[in-house]
GROMACS .gro file of C-alpha atoms in nm:
model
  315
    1UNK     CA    1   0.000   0.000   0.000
    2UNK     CA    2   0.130   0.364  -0.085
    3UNK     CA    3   0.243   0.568   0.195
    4UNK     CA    4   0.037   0.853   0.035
    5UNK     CA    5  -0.281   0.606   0.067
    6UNK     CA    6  -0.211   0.520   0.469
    7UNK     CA    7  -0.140   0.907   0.540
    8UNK     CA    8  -0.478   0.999   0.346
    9UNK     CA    9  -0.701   0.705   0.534
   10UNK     CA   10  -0.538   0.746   0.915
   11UNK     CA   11  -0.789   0.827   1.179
   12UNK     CA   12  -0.642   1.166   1.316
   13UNK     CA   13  -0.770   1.350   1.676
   14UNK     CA   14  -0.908   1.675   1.612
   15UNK     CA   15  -0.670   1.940   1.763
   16UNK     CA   16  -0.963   2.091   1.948
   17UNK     CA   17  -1.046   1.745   2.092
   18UNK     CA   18  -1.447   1.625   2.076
   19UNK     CA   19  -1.623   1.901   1.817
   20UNK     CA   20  -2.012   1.881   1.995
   21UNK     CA   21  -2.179   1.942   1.666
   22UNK     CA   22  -2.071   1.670   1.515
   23UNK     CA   23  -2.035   1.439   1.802
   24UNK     CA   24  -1.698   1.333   1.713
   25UNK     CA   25  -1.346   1.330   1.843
   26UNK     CA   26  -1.152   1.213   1.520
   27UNK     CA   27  -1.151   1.248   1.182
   28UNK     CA   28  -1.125   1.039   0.918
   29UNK     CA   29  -1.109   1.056   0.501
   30UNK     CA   30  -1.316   0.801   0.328
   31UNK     CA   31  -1.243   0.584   0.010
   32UNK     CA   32  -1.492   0.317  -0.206
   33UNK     CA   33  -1.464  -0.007  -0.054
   34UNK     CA   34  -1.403  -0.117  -0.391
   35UNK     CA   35  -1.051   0.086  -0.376
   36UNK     CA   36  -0.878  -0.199  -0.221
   37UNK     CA   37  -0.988  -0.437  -0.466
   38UNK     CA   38  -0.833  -0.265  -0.740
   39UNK     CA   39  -0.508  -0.236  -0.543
   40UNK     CA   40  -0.228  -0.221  -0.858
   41UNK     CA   41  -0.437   0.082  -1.023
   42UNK     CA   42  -0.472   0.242  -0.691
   43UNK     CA   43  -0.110   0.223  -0.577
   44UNK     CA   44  -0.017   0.355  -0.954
   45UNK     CA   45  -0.312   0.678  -0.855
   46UNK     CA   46  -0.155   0.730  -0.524
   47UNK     CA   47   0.208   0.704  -0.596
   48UNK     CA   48   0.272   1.053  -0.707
   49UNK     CA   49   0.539   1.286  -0.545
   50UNK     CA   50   0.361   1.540  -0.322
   51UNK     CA   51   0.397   1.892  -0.306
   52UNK     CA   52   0.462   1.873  -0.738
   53UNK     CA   53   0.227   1.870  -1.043
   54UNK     CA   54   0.033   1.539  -1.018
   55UNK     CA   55   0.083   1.267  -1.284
   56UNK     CA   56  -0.063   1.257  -1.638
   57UNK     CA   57  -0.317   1.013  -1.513
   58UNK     CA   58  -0.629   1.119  -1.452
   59UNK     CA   59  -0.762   0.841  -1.663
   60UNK     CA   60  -0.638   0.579  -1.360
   61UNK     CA   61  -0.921   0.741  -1.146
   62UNK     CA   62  -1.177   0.723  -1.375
   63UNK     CA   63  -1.099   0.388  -1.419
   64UNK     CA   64  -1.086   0.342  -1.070
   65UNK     CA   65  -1.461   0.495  -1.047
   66UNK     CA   66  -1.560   0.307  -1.324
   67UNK     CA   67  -1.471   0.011  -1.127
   68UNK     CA   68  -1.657   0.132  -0.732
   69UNK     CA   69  -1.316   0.296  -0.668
   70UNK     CA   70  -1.537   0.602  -0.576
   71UNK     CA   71  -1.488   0.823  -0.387
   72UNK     CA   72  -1.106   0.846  -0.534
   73UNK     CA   73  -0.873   0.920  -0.234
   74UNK     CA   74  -0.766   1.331  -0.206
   75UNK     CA   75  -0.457   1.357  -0.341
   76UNK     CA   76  -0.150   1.623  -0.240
   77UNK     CA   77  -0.001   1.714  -0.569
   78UNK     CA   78  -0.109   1.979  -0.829
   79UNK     CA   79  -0.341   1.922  -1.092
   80UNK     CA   80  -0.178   1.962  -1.459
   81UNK     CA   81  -0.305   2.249  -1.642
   82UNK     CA   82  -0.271   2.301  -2.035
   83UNK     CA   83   0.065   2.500  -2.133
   84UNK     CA   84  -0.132   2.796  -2.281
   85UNK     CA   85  -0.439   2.917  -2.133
   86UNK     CA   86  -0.699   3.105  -2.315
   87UNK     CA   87  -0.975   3.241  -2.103
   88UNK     CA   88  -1.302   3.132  -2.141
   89UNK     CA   89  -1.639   3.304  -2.387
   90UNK     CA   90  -1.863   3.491  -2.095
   91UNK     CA   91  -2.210   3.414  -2.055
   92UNK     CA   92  -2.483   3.360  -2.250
   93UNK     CA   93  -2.288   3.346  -2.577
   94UNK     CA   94  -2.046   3.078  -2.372
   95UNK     CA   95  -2.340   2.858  -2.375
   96UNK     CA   96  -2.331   2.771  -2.757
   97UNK     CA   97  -1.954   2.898  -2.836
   98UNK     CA   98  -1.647   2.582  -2.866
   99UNK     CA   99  -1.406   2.666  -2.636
  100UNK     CA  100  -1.011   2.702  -2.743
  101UNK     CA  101  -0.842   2.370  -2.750
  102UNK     CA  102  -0.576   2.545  -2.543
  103UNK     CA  103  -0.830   2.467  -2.233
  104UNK     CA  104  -0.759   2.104  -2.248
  105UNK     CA  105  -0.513   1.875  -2.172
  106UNK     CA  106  -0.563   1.636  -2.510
  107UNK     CA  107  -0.296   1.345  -2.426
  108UNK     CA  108  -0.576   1.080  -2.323
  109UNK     CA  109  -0.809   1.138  -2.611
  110UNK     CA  110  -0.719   0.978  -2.986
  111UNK     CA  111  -0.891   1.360  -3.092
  112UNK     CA  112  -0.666   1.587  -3.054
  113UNK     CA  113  -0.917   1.890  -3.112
  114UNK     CA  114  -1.270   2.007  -3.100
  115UNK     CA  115  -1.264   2.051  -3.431
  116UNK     CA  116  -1.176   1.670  -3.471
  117UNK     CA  117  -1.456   1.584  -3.193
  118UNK     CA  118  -1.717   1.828  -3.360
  119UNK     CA  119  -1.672   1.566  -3.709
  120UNK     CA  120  -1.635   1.249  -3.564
  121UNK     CA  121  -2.052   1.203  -3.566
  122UNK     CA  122  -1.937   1.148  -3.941
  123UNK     CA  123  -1.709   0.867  -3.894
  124UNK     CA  124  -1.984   0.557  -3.935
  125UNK     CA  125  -1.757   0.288  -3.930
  126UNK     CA  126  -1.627   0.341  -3.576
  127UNK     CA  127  -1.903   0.395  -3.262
  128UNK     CA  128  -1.868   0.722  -3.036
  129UNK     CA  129  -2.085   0.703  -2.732
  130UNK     CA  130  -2.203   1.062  -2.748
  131UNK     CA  131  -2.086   1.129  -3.120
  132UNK     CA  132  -2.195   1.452  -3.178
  133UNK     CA  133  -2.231   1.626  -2.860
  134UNK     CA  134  -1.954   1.834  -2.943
  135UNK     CA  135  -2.114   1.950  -3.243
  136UNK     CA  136  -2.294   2.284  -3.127
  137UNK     CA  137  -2.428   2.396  -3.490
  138UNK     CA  138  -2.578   2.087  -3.530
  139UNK     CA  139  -2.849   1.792  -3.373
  140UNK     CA  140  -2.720   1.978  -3.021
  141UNK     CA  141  -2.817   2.308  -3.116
  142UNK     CA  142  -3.184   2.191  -3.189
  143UNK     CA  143  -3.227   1.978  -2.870
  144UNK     CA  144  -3.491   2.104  -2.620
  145UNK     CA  145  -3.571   2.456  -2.823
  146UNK     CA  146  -3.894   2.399  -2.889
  147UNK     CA  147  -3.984   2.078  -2.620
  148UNK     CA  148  -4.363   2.032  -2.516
  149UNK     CA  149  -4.208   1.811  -2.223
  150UNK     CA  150  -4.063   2.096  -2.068
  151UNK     CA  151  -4.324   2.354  -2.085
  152UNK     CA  152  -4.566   2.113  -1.972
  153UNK     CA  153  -4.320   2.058  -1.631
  154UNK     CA  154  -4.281   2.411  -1.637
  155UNK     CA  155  -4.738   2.453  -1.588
  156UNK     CA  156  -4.759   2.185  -1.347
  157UNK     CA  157  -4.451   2.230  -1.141
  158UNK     CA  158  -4.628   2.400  -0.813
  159UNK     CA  159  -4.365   2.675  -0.693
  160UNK     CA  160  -4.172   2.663  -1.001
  161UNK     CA  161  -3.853   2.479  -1.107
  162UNK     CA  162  -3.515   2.661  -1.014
  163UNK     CA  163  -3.316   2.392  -0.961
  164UNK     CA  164  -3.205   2.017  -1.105
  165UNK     CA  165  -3.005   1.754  -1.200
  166UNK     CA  166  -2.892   1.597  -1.560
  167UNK     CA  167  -2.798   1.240  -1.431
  168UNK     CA  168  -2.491   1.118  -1.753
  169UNK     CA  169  -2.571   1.477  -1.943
  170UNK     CA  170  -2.358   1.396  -2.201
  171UNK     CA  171  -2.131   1.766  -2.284
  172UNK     CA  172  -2.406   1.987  -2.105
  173UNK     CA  173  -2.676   2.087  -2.345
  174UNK     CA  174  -2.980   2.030  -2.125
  175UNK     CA  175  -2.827   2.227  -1.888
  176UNK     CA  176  -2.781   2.479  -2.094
  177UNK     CA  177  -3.094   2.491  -2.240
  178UNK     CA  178  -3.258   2.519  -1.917
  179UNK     CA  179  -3.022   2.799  -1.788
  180UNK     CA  180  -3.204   3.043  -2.086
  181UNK     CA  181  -3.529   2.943  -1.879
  182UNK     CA  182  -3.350   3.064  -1.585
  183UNK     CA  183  -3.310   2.699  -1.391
  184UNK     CA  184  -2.987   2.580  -1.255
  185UNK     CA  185  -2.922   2.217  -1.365
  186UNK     CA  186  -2.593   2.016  -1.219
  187UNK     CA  187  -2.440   1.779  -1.503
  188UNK     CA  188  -2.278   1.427  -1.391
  189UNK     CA  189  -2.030   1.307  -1.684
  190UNK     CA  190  -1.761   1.113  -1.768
  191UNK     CA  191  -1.472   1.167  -2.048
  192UNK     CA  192  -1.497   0.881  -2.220
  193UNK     CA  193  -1.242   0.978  -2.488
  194UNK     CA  194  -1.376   1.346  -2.447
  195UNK     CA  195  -1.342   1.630  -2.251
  196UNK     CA  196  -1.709   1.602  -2.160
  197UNK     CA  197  -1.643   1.809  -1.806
  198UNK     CA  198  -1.380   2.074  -1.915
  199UNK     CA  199  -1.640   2.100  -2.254
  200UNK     CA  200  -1.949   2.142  -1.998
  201UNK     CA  201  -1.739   2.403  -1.762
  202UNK     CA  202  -1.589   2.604  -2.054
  203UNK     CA  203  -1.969   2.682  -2.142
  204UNK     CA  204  -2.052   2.829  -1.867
  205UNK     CA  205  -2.246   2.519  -1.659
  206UNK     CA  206  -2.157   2.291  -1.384
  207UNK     CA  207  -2.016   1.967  -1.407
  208UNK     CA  208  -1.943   1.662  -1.188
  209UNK     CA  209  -1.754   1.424  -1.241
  210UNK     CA  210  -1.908   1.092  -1.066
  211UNK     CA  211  -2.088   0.769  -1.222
  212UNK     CA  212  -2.423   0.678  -1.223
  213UNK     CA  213  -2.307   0.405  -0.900
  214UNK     CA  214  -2.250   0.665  -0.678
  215UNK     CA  215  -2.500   0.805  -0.427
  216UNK     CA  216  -2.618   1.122  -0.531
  217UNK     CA  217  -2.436   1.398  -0.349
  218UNK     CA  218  -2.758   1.554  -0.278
  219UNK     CA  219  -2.974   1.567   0.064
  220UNK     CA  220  -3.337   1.411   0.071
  221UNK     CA  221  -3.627   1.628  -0.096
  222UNK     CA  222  -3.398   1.907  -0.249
  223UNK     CA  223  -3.445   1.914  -0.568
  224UNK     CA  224  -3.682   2.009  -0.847
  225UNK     CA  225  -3.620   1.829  -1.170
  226UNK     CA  226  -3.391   1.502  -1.250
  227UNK     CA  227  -3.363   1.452  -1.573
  228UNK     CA  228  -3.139   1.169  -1.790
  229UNK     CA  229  -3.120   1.080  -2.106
  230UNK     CA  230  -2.972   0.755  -2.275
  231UNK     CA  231  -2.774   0.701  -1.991
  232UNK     CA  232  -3.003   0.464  -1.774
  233UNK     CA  233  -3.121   0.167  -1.983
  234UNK     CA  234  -3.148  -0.226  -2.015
  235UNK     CA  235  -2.728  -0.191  -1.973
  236UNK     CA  236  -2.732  -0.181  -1.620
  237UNK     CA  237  -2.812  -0.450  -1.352
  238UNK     CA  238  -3.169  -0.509  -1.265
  239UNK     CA  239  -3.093  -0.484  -0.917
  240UNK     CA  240  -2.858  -0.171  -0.944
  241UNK     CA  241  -3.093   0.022  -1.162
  242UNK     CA  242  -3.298  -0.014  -0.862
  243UNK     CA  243  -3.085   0.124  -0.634
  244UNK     CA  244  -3.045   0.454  -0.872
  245UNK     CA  245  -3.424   0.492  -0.910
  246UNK     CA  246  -3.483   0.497  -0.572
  247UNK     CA  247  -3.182   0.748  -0.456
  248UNK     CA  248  -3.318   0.967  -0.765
  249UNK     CA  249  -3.649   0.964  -0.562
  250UNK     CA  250  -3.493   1.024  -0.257
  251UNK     CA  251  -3.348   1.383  -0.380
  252UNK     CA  252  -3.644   1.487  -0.555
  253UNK     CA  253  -3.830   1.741  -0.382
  254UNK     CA  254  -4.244   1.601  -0.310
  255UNK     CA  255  -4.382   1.741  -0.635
  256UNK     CA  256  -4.072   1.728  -0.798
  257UNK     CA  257  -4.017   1.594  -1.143
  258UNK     CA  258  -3.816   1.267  -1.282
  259UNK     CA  259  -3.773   1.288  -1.671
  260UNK     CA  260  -3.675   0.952  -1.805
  261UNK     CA  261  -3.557   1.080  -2.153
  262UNK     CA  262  -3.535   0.774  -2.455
  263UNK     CA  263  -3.479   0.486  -2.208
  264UNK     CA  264  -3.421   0.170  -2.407
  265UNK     CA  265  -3.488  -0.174  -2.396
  266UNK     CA  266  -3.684  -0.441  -2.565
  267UNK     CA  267  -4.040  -0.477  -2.590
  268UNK     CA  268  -4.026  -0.795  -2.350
  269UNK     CA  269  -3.810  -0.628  -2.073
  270UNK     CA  270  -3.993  -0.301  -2.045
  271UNK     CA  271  -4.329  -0.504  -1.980
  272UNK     CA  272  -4.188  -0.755  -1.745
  273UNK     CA  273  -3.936  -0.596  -1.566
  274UNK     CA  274  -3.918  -0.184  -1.619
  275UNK     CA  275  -4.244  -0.125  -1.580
  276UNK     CA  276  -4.297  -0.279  -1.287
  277UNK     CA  277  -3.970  -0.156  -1.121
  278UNK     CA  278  -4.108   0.226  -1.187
  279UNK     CA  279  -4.471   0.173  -1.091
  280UNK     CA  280  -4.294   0.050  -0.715
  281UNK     CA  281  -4.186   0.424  -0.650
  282UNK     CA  282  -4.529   0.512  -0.691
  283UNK     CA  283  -4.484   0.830  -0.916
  284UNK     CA  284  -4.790   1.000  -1.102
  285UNK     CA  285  -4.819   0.953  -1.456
  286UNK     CA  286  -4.772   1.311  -1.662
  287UNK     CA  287  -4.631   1.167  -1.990
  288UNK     CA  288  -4.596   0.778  -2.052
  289UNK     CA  289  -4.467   0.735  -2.427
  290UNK     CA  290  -4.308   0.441  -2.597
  291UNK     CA  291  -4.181   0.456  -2.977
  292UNK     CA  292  -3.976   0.223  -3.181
  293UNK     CA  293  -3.571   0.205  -3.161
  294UNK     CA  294  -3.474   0.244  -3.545
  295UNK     CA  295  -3.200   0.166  -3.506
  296UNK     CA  296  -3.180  -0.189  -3.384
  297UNK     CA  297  -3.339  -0.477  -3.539
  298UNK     CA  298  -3.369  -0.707  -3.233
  299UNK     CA  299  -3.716  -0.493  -3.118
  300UNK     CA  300  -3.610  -0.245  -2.911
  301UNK     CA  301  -3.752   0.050  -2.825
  302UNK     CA  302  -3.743   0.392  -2.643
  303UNK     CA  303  -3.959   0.490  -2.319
  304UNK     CA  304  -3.963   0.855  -2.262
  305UNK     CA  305  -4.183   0.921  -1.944
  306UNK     CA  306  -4.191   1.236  -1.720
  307UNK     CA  307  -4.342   1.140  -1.337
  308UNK     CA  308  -4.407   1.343  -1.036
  309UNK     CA  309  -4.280   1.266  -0.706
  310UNK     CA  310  -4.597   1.240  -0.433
  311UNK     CA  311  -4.629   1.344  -0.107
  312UNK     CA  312  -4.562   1.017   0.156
  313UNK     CA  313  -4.664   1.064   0.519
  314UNK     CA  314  -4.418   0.900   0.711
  315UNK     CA  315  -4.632   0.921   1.053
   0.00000   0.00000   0.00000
């Protein structure tokens, strides 16, 4: 095990001895049980020099995450920063502007540009999860402009929406959309051979990076909208998919909407297994569609389904 690892995990006294509002007399900094698990990747993370610029190797802790590494252990180096900085568009024009390339650090991606990532939707032969998300004049641009969905959250939602979550938002554009109706959405994302955070951040918008395994760093009944698209679908585990539903309930605010944006799966699953698992939360019905996947041949197809969070007495 490292030495920076043991250092980071030691149970320390606190200097003032027992703090009252927290009931506690030392502290301790917390890792994902899985960490251990993965012990070669997470000795390569942790064995950087401290007090200097960190590694090239960001990619260790996603794959780390990727793997319930998460949270990643703090880490007492400096993070690298690009050689030439350019400073970011301002707000709103950031919103639908590419950033420089000089505000990335490109050595873990095969593009080496936006320009590159902005024409790789046109690449057929090789598959891009997200393929032209970077592509601002284009399908992104048009996304959400003109979307019944939201204005019909918008008239029901009692007390407004101001604030929300787009669970796997991709490089951003939801948020963004719903910034010009004056609501604050949080983006979770990965780079997945794309600068999907430092993309979401140099437009103006908040990113985080996390999976869709960890708890949502949210308290109970907080928040307006949670919205996710493509991201949750007949990949993940029964059982785990669960798990996500229910914290995704648990931040929602009573009242507060869930939009389950193009969730696929076949016809079979969705009646025997999705179904059912969302009709156990007990949300309210406001839009309940399902349309063909063109895409596949092996009967797939897309549910797109926006539900309202009731009120549960608890006594």
């Amino acid at each position: 095990m490292s030495k920076e690892l043991v250092e980071f995990t030691a149970e320390r006294k606190l200097p003032l001895g027992r703090n009252p509002n927290y009931g506690l007399e030392t502290m301790t900094s917390p890792i994902g049980h899985q960490c251990y698990a993965q012990r070669e990747l997470l000795d390569r993370f942790m064995g950087y020099t401290p007090g200097e610029i960190c590694p090239d190797d960001w990619w260790i802790g996603q794959s780390l995450m990727l793997r319930g590494c998460e949270p990643l252990p703090r880490r007492r180096c400096f993070a690298r920063t690009p050689a030439a900085i350019s400073p970011p568009h301002s707000l709103p024009g950031s919103l639908w502007e590419i950033p420089s390339d000089k505000s990335v650090l490109w050595s873990h991606y095969s593009c080496k540009s936006f320009d590159c990532l902005k024409n790789r939707a046109k690449n057929k032969t090789v598959f891009y999860d997200c393929a032209d998300c970077f592509d601002l004049s284009g399908p992104e641009r048009s996304r959400w402009v003109s979307s019944k969905e939201l204005d019909e959250i918008f008239s029901l939602a009692k007390g407004g929406i101001r604030i929300g979550l787009d669970l796997g938002g991709g490089t951003g554009s939801f948020a963004a959309r719903m910034l010009e109706r004056g609501v604050t959405i949080i983006t979770t994302t990965l780079n997945l051979n794309g600068p999907f955070n430092e993309f979401i951040a140099a437009r103006g918008l908040v990113p985080i990076f996390a999976t869709i395994s960890q708890r949502l760093p949210f308290f109970d009944n907080t928040l307006d909208l949670v919205h996710t698209m493509h991201v949750l679908s007949n990949w993940i585990p029964l059982e785990s998919l669960e798990f996500v539903l229910y914290d995704i309930d648990r931040v929602l605010r009573p009242g507060g909407f869930f939009w389950l944006d193009h969730f696929f799966c076949t016809e079979d699953q969705l009646d025997t297994l999705y179904v059912p698992l969302i009709e156990r939360l007990g949300f309210r019905r406001i839009k309940w569609a399902v349309g063909k996947k063109l895409d596949r041949a092996n009967r797939e197809v897309y549910l797109s389904a926006i539900l309202e969070k009731p009120v549960r007495q608890s006594f």
